[in-house]
GROMACS .gro file of C-alpha atoms in nm:
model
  451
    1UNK     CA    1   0.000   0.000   0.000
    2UNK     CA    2   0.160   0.311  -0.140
    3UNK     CA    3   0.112   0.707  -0.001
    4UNK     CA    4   0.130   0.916  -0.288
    5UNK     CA    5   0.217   1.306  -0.239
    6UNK     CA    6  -0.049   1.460  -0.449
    7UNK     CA    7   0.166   1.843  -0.486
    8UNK     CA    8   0.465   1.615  -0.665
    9UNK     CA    9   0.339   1.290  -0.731
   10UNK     CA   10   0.613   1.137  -0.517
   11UNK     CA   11   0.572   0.804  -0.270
   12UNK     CA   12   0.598   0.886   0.052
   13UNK     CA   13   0.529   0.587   0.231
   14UNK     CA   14   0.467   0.179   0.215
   15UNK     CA   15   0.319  -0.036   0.410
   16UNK     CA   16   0.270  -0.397   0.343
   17UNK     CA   17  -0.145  -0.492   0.398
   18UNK     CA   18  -0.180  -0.687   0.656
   19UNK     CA   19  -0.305  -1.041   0.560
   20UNK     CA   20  -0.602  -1.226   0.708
   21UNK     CA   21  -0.443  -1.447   0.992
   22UNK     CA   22  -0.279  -1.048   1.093
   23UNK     CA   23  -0.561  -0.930   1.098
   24UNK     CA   24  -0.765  -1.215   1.350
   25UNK     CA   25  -0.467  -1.200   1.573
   26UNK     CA   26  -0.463  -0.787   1.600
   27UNK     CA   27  -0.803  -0.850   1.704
   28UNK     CA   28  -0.719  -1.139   1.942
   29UNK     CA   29  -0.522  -0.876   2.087
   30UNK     CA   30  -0.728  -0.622   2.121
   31UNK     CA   31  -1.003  -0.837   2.292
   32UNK     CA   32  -0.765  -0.967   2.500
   33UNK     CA   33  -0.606  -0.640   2.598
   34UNK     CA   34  -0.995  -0.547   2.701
   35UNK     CA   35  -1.037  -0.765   2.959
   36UNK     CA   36  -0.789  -0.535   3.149
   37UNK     CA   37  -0.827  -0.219   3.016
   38UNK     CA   38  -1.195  -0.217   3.123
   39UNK     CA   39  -1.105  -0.267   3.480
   40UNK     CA   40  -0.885   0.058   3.494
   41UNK     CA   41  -1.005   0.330   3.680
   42UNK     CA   42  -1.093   0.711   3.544
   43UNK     CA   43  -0.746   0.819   3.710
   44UNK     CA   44  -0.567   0.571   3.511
   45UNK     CA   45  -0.713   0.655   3.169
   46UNK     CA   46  -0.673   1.038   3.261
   47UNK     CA   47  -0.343   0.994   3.299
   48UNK     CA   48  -0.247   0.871   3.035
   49UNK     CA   49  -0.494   1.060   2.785
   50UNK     CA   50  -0.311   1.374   2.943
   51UNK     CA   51   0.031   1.243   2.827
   52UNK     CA   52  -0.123   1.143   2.490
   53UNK     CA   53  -0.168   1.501   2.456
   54UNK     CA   54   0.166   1.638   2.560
   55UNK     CA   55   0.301   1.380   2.303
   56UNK     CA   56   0.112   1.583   2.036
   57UNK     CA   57   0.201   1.910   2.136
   58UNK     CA   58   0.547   1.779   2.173
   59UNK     CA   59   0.601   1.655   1.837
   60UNK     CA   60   0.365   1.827   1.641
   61UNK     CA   61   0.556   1.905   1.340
   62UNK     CA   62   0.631   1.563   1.331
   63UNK     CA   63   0.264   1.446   1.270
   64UNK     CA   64   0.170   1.741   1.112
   65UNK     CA   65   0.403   1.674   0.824
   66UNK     CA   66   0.311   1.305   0.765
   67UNK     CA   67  -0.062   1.466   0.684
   68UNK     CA   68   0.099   1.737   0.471
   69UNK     CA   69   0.328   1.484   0.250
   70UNK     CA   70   0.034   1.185   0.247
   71UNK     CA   71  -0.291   1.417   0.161
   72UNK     CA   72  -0.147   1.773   0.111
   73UNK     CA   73  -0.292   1.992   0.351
   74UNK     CA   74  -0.148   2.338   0.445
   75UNK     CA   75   0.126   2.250   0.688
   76UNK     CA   76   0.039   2.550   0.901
   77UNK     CA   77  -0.368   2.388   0.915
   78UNK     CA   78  -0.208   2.030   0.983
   79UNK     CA   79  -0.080   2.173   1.319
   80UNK     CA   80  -0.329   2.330   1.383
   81UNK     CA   81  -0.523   2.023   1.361
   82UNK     CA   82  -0.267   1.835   1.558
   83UNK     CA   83  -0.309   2.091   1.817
   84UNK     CA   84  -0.724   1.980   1.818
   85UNK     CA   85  -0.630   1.605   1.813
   86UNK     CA   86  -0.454   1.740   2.194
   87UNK     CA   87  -0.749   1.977   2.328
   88UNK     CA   88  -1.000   1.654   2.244
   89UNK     CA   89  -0.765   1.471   2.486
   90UNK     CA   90  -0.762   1.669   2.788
   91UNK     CA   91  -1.091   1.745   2.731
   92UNK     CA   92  -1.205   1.381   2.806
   93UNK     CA   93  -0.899   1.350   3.049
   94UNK     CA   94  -1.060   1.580   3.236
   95UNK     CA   95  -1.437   1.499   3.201
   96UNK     CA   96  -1.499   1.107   3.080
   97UNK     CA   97  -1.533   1.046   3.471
   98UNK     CA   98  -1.826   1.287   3.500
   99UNK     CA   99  -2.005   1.217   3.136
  100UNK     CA  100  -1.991   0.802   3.288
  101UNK     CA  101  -2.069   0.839   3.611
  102UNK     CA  102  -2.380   0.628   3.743
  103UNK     CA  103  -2.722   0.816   3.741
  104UNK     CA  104  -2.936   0.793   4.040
  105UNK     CA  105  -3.360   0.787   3.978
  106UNK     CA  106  -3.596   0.794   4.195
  107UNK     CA  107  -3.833   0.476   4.170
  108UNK     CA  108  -4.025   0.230   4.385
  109UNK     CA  109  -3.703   0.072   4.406
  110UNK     CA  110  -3.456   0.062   4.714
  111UNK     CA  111  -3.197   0.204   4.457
  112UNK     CA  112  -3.195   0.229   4.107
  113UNK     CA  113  -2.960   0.367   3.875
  114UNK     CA  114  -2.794   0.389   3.529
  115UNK     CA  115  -2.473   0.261   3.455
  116UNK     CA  116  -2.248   0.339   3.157
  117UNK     CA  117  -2.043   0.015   3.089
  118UNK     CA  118  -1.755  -0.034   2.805
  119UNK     CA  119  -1.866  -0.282   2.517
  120UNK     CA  120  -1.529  -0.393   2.405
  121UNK     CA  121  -1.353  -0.324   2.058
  122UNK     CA  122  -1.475  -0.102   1.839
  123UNK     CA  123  -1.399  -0.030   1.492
  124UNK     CA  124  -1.328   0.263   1.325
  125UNK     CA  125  -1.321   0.307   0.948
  126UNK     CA  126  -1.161   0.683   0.878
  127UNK     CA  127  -1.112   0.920   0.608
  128UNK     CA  128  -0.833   1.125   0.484
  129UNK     CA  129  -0.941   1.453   0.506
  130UNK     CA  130  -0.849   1.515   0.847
  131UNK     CA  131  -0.660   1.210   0.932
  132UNK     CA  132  -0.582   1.221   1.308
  133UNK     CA  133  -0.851   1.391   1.399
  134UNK     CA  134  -1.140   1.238   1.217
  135UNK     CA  135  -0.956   0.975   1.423
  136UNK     CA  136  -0.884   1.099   1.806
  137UNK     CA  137  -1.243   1.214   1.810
  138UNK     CA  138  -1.338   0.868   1.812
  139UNK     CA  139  -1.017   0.682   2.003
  140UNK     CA  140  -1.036   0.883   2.284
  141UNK     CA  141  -1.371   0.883   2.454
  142UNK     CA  142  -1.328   0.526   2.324
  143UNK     CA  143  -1.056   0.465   2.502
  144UNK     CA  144  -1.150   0.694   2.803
  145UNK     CA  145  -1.501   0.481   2.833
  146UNK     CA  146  -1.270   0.131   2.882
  147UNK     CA  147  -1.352   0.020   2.494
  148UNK     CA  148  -1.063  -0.027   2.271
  149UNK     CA  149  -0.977   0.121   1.893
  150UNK     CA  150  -0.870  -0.091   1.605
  151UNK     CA  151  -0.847   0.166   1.306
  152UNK     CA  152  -0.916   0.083   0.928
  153UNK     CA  153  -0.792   0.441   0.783
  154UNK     CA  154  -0.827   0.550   0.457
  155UNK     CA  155  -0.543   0.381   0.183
  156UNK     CA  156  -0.331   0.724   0.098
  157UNK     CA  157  -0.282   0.840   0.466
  158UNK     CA  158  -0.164   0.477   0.623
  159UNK     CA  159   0.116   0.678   0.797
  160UNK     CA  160  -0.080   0.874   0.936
  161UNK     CA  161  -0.254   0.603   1.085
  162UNK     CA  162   0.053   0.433   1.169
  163UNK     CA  163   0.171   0.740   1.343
  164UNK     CA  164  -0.119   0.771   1.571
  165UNK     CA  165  -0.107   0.386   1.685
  166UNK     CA  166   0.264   0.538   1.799
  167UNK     CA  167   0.104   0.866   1.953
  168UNK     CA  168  -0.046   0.627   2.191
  169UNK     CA  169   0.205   0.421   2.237
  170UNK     CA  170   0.454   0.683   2.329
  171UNK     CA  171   0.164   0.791   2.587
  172UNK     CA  172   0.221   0.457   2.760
  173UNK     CA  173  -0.119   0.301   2.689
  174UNK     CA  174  -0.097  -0.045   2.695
  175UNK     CA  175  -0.033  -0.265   2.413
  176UNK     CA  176  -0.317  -0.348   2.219
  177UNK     CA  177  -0.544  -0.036   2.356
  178UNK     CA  178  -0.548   0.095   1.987
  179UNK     CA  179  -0.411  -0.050   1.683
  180UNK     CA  180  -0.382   0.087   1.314
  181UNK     CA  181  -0.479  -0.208   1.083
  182UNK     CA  182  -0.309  -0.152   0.718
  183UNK     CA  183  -0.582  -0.284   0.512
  184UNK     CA  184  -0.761  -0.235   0.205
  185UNK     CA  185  -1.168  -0.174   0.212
  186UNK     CA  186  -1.245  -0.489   0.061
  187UNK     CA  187  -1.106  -0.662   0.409
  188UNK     CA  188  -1.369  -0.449   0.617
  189UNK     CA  189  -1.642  -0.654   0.630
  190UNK     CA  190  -1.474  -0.953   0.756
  191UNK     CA  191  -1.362  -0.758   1.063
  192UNK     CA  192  -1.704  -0.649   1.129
  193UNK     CA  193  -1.815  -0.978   1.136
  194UNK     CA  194  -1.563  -1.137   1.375
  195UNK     CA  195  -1.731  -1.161   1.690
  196UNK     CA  196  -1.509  -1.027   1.907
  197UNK     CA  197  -1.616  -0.649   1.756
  198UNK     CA  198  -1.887  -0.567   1.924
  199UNK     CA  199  -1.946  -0.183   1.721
  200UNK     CA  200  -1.814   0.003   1.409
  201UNK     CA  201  -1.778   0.348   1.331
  202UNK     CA  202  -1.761   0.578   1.003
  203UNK     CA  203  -1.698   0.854   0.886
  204UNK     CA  204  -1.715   0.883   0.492
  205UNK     CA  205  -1.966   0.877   0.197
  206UNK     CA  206  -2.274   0.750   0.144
  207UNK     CA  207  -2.214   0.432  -0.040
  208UNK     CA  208  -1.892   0.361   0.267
  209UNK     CA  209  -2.139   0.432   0.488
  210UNK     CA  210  -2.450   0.172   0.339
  211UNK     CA  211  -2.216  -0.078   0.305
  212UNK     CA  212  -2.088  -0.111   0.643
  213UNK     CA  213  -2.407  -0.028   0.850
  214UNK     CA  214  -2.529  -0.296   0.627
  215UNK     CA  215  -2.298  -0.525   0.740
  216UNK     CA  216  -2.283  -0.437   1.121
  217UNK     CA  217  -2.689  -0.466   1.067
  218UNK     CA  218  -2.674  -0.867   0.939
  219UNK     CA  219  -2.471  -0.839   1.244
  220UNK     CA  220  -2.686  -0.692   1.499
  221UNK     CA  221  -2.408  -0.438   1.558
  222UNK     CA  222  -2.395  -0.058   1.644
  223UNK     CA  223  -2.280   0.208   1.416
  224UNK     CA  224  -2.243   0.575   1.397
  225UNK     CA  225  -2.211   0.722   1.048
  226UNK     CA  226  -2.086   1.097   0.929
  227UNK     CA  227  -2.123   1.096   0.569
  228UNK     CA  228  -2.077   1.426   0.483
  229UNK     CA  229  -2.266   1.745   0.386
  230UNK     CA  230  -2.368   2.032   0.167
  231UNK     CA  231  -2.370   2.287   0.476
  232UNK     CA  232  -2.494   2.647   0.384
  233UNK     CA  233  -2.427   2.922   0.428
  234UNK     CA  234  -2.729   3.195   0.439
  235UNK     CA  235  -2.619   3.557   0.433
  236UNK     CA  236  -2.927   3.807   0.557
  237UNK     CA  237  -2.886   4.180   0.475
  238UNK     CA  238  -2.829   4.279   0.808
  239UNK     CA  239  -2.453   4.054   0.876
  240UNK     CA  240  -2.202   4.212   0.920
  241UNK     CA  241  -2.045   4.198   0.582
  242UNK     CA  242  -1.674   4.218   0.635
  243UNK     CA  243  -1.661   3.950   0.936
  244UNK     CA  244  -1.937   3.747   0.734
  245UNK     CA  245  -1.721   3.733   0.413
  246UNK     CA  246  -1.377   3.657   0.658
  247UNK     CA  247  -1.576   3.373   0.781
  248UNK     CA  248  -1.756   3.197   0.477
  249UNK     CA  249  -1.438   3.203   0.254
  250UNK     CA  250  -1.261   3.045   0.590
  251UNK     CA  251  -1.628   2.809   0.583
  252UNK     CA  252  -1.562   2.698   0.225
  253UNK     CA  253  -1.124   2.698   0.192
  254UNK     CA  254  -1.003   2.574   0.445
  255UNK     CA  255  -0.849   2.284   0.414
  256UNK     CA  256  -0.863   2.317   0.045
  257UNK     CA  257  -1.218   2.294   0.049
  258UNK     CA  258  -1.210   1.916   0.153
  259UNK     CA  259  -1.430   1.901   0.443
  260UNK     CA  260  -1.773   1.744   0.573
  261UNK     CA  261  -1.884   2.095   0.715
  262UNK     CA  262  -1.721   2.286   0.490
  263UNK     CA  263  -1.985   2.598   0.380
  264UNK     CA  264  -2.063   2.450   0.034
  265UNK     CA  265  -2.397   2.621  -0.067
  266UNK     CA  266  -2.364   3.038  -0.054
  267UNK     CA  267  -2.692   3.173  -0.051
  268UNK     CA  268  -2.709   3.549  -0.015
  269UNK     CA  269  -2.996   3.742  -0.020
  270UNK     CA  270  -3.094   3.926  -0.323
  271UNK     CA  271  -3.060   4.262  -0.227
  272UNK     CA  272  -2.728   4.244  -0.119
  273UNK     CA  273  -2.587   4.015  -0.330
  274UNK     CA  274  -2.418   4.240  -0.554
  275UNK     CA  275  -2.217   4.377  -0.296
  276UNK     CA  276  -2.132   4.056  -0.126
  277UNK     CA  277  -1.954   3.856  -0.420
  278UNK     CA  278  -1.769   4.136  -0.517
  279UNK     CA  279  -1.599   4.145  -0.212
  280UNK     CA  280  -1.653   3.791  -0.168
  281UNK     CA  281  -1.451   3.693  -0.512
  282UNK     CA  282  -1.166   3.956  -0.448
  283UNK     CA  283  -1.132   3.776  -0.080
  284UNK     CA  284  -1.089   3.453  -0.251
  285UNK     CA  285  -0.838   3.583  -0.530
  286UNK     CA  286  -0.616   3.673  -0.240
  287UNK     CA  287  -0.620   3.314  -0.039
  288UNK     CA  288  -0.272   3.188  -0.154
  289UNK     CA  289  -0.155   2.903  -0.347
  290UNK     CA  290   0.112   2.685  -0.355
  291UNK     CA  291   0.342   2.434  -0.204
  292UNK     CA  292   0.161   2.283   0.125
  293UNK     CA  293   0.478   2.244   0.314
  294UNK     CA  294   0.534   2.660   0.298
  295UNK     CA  295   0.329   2.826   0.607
  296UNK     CA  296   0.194   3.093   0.408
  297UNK     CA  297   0.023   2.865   0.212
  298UNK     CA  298  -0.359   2.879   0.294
  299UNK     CA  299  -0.486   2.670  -0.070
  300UNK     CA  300  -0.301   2.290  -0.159
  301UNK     CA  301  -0.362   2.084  -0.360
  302UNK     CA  302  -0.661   1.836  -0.373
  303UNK     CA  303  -0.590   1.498  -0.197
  304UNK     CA  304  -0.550   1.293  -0.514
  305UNK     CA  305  -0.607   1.411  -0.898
  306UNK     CA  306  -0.873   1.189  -0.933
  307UNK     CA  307  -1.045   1.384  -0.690
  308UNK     CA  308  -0.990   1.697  -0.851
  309UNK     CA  309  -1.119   1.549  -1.161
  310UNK     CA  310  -1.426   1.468  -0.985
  311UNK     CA  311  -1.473   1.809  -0.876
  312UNK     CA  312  -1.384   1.974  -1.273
  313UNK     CA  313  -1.691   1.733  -1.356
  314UNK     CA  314  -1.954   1.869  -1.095
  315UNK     CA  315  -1.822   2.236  -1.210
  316UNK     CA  316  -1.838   2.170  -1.526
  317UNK     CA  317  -2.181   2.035  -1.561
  318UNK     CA  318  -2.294   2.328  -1.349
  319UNK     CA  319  -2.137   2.586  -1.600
  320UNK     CA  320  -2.296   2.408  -1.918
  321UNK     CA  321  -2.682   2.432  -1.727
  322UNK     CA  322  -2.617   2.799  -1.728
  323UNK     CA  323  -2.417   2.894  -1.387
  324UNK     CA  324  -2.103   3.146  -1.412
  325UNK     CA  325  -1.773   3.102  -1.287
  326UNK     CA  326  -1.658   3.438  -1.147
  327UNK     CA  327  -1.330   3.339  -1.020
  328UNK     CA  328  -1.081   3.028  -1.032
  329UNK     CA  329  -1.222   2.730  -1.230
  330UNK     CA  330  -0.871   2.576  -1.366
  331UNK     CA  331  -0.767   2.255  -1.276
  332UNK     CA  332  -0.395   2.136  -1.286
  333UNK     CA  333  -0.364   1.778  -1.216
  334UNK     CA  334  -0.456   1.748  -0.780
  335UNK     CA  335  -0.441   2.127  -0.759
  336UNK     CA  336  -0.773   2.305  -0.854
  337UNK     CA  337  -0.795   2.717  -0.812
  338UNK     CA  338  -1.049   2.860  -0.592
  339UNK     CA  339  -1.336   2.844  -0.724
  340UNK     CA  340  -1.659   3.124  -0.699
  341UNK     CA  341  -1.993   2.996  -0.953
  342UNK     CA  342  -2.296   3.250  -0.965
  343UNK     CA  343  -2.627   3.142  -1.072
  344UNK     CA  344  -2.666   2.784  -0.903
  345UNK     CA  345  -3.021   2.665  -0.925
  346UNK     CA  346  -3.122   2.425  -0.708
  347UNK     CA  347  -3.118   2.121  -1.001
  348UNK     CA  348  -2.772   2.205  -1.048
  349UNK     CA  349  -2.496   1.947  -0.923
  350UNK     CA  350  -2.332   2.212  -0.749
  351UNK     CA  351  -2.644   2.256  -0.528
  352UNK     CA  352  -2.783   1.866  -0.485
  353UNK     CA  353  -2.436   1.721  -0.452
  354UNK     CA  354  -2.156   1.722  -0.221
  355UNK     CA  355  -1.845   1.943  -0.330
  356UNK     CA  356  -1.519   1.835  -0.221
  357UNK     CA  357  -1.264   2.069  -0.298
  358UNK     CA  358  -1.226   2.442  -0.316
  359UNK     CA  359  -1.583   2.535  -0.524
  360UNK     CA  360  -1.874   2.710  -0.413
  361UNK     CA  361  -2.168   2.865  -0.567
  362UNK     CA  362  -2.412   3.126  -0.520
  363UNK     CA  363  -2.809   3.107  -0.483
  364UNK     CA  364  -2.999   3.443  -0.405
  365UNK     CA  365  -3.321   3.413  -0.186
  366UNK     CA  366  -3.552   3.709  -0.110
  367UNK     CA  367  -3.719   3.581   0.177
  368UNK     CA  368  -3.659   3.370   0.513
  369UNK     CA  369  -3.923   3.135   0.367
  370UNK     CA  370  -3.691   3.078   0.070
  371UNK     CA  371  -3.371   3.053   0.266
  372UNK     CA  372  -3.494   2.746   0.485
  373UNK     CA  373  -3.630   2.594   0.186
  374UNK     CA  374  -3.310   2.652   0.020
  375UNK     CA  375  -3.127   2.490   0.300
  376UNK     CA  376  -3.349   2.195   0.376
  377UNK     CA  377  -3.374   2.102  -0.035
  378UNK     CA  378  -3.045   1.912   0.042
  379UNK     CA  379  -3.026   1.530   0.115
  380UNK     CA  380  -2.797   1.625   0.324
  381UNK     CA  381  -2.857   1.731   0.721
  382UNK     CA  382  -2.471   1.819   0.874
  383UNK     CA  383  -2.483   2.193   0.944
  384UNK     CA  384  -2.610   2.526   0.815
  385UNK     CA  385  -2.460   2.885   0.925
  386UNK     CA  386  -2.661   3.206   0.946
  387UNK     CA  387  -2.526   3.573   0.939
  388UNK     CA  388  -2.748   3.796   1.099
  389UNK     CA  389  -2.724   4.094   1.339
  390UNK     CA  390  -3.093   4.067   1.403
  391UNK     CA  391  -3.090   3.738   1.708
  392UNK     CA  392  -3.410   3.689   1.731
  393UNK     CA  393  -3.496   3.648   1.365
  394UNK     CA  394  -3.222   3.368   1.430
  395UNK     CA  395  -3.358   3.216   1.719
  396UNK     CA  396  -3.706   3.175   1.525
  397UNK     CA  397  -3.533   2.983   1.220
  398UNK     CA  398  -3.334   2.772   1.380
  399UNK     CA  399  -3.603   2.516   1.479
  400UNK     CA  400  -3.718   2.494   1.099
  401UNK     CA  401  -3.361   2.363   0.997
  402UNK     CA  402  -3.340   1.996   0.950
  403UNK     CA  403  -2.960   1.976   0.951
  404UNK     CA  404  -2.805   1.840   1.338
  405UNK     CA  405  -2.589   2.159   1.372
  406UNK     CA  406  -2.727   2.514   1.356
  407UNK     CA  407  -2.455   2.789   1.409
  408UNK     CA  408  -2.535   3.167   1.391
  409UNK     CA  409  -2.253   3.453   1.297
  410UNK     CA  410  -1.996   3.179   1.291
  411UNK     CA  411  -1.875   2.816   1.062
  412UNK     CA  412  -2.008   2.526   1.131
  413UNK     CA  413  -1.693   2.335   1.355
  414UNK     CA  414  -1.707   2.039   1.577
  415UNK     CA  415  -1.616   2.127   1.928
  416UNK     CA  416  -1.522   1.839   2.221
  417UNK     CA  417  -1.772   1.992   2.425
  418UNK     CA  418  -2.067   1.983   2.200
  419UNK     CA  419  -2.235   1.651   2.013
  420UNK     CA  420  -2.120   1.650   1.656
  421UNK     CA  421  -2.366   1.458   1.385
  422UNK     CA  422  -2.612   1.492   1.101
  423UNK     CA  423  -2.932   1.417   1.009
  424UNK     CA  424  -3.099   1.249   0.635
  425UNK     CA  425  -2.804   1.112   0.437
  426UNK     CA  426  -2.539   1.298   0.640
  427UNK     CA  427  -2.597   0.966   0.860
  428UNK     CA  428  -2.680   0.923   1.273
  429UNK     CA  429  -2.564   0.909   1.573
  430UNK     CA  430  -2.314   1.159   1.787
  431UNK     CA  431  -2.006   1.222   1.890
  432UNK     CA  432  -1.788   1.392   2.089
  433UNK     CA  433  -1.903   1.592   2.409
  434UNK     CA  434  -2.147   1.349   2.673
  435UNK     CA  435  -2.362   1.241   2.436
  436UNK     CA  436  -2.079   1.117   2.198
  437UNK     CA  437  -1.828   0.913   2.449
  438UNK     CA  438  -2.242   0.712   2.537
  439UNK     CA  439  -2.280   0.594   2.189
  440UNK     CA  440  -2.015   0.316   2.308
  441UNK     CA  441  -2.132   0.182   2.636
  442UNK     CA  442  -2.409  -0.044   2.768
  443UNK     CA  443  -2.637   0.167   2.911
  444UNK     CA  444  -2.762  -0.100   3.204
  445UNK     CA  445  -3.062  -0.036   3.429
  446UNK     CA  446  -3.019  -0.139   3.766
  447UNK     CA  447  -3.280  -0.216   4.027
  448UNK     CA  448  -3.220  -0.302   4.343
  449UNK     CA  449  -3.573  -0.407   4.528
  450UNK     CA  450  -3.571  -0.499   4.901
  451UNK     CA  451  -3.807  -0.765   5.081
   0.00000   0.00000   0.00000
């Protein structure tokens, strides 16, 4: 299996896939290293989640430059996102305890309660777009709930996933707490249907997504799915234009564009619209280009040229059903200019389909009728952003959204402290914050009754 640096086409890394009988005796391990782990207390797990994070901070650049080489992101975003992978870390250090703790209620009982209970080894299958921390949002309420990680991460970042198997063993976790598993997709559903993996998790598309909640269902087997979204991004006449346009280019560019939440629908209303792309399109012009590994770079290159060629298609058929590019368009093998498309109808592929990579069109609206039917005529459900001085106009749309996230003046972001998920074909389930480190556990009733 061969990493492949999409800004020169060089290999960066090989790993051999692991074969079958690897595979059944990683997960041996893992089991086995369960029957242990579970019995550690909070202090234990805190302890070494905290050091987990140090180890990040420490040797940031170190990580961060694996991501840059295997998937090109900006090397000053891939710290930055190493820097996340730590706050997610002492965030559970510090409150897994709390978020687990029993639950008294009040019944007819002597005592009852709720308990929240590890399940055992848990899969995770993991994209490339943010590789460690698509990853640590997952591994370490995992871990910090007495479960253990076994990783199946996506083919072009496998040292990535290699290197985070070492982030925790540098921590001192023990051996076997969470393993990177080198292996291609077709090997998946095996995995999920040895025994001794009690849940699977994934975040990915729709088809990655069907296929292994189908799977885990024949199994009887828990899943949580993110599979990605068509977030927009609804500008009222009242924003505040110059933060509002700083924080939807940020919405739609960051990471070259290649993000779940990314702002990929701009919908502006009609009587400022004029005004706002203007300054919208000579924001973008300025968002620099070039090598990922330079710090001033803000736009990289797509992860692979297929990819980009994927994205040239969407644009394309966009342009020829009548939609104008106003900026960017050009596509040079993985690296594709920033990209600004006026007129996007709603049967356009730019508005019914995901975008991932640095494109984004415009849709006008004229009243807050049209903008949530604008936002909800997406299959997808993941987030939606509203600019708006006026907060109770806000407060009033936000329950007619459909999407799981609603954020108001700022991008849609996940946060440790707040559940992170979508609705429709963006998938179910949580995670992160107390509701995400219980989609893991048994949640057991206990009744105590006394003669």
């Amino acid at each position: 299996m061969k990493s492949i640096n999409p800004y020169n086409q060089e290999v960066v890394y090989e790993i051999d896939e692991l074969t079958e009988e690897q595979i059944n005796q990683a997960i041996d391990k893992a089991d086995d290293r369960f029957l242990s782990w579970r019995k550690t207390s909070f202090s234990e797990r805190s302890k070494l989640m905290y050091a987990a994070a140090t180890e990040l901070k420490k040797n940031k650049k170190e990580y961060a430059e694996a991501m840059t080489l295997e998937m090109g992101k900006p090397i000053s975003q891939a710290i930055a996102e190493i820097e996340k992978c730590a706050w997610v870390c002492e965030y559970y250090a510090e409150n897994a305890e709390k978020h687990l703790s029993d639950r008294n209620i009040e019944t007819d009982a002597e005592l009852s309660y709720v308990s929240y209970e590890p399940i055992g080894v848990v899969l995770a299958v993991m994209p490339w777009n943010y590789p460690y921390w698509q990853v640590f949002r997952f591994a370490v309420p995992a871990l910090m709930a007495g479960n253990i990680g076994i990783l199946k991460h996506a083919s072009n970042v496998m040292h990535c996933g290699e290197k985070i198997q070492q982030i925790f063993e540098r921590a001192g976790f023990p051996e076997g707490c969470f393993q990177h598993l080198p292996i291609n997709s077709d090997k998946v559903e095996g995995v999920i249907k040895n025994k001794k993996v009690k849940a699977v998790t994934l975040t990915g598309s729709k088809p990655a997504g069907s296929a292994v909640a189908s799977t885990a269902g024949s199994e009887i087997k828990k899943t949580v799915l993110e599979l990605g979204g068509s977030n927009a991004l609804v500008v009222f006449p009242d924003c505040n234009m110059e933060k509002t346009i700083k924080t939807t280019v940020q919405a739609r560019f960051q990471n070259t564009g290649q993000s779940c939440i990314a702002g990929k629908r701009l919908l502006i209303h009609q009587s400022v619209v004029e005004e706002f792309k203007d300054k919208y399109v000579s924001a973008v012009r300025r968002l620099k280009s070039g090598d990922p590994m330079d710090k001033n770079t803000y736009i990289g290159t797509v992860a692979r040229e297929d990819l980009a060629k994927d994205l040239e298609d969407q644009l394309q058929k966009s342009v020829d059903a009548g939609a104008k590019i106003l900026t960017g368009g050009k596509r040079d093998k993985a690296y594709f200019e920033p990209t600004v498309v006026d007129g996007v109808t709603t049967d356009m592929t730019l508005f019914h389909e995901e975008t991932f990579g640095p494109v984004i069109g415009i849709t006008t609206f004229e009243t807050e009728e049209e903008a949530v039917k604008l936002v909800n005529a997406s299959d997808f459900g993941l987030g939606v952003s509203v600019f708006t001085e006026d907060l109770d106009r806000a407060k009033k749309l936000i329950p007619k959204f459909d999407d799981g996230a609603v954020f108001i003046n700022e991008l849609v972001k996940s946060d440790p402290r707040l559940p992170f998920g979508g609705t429709k074909i963006s998938g179910y389930g949580r995670e992160l914050s107390e509701d995400g480190i219980r989609e893991f556990v048994n949640i057991k009733t206990v009744y105590i009754h006394k003669y």
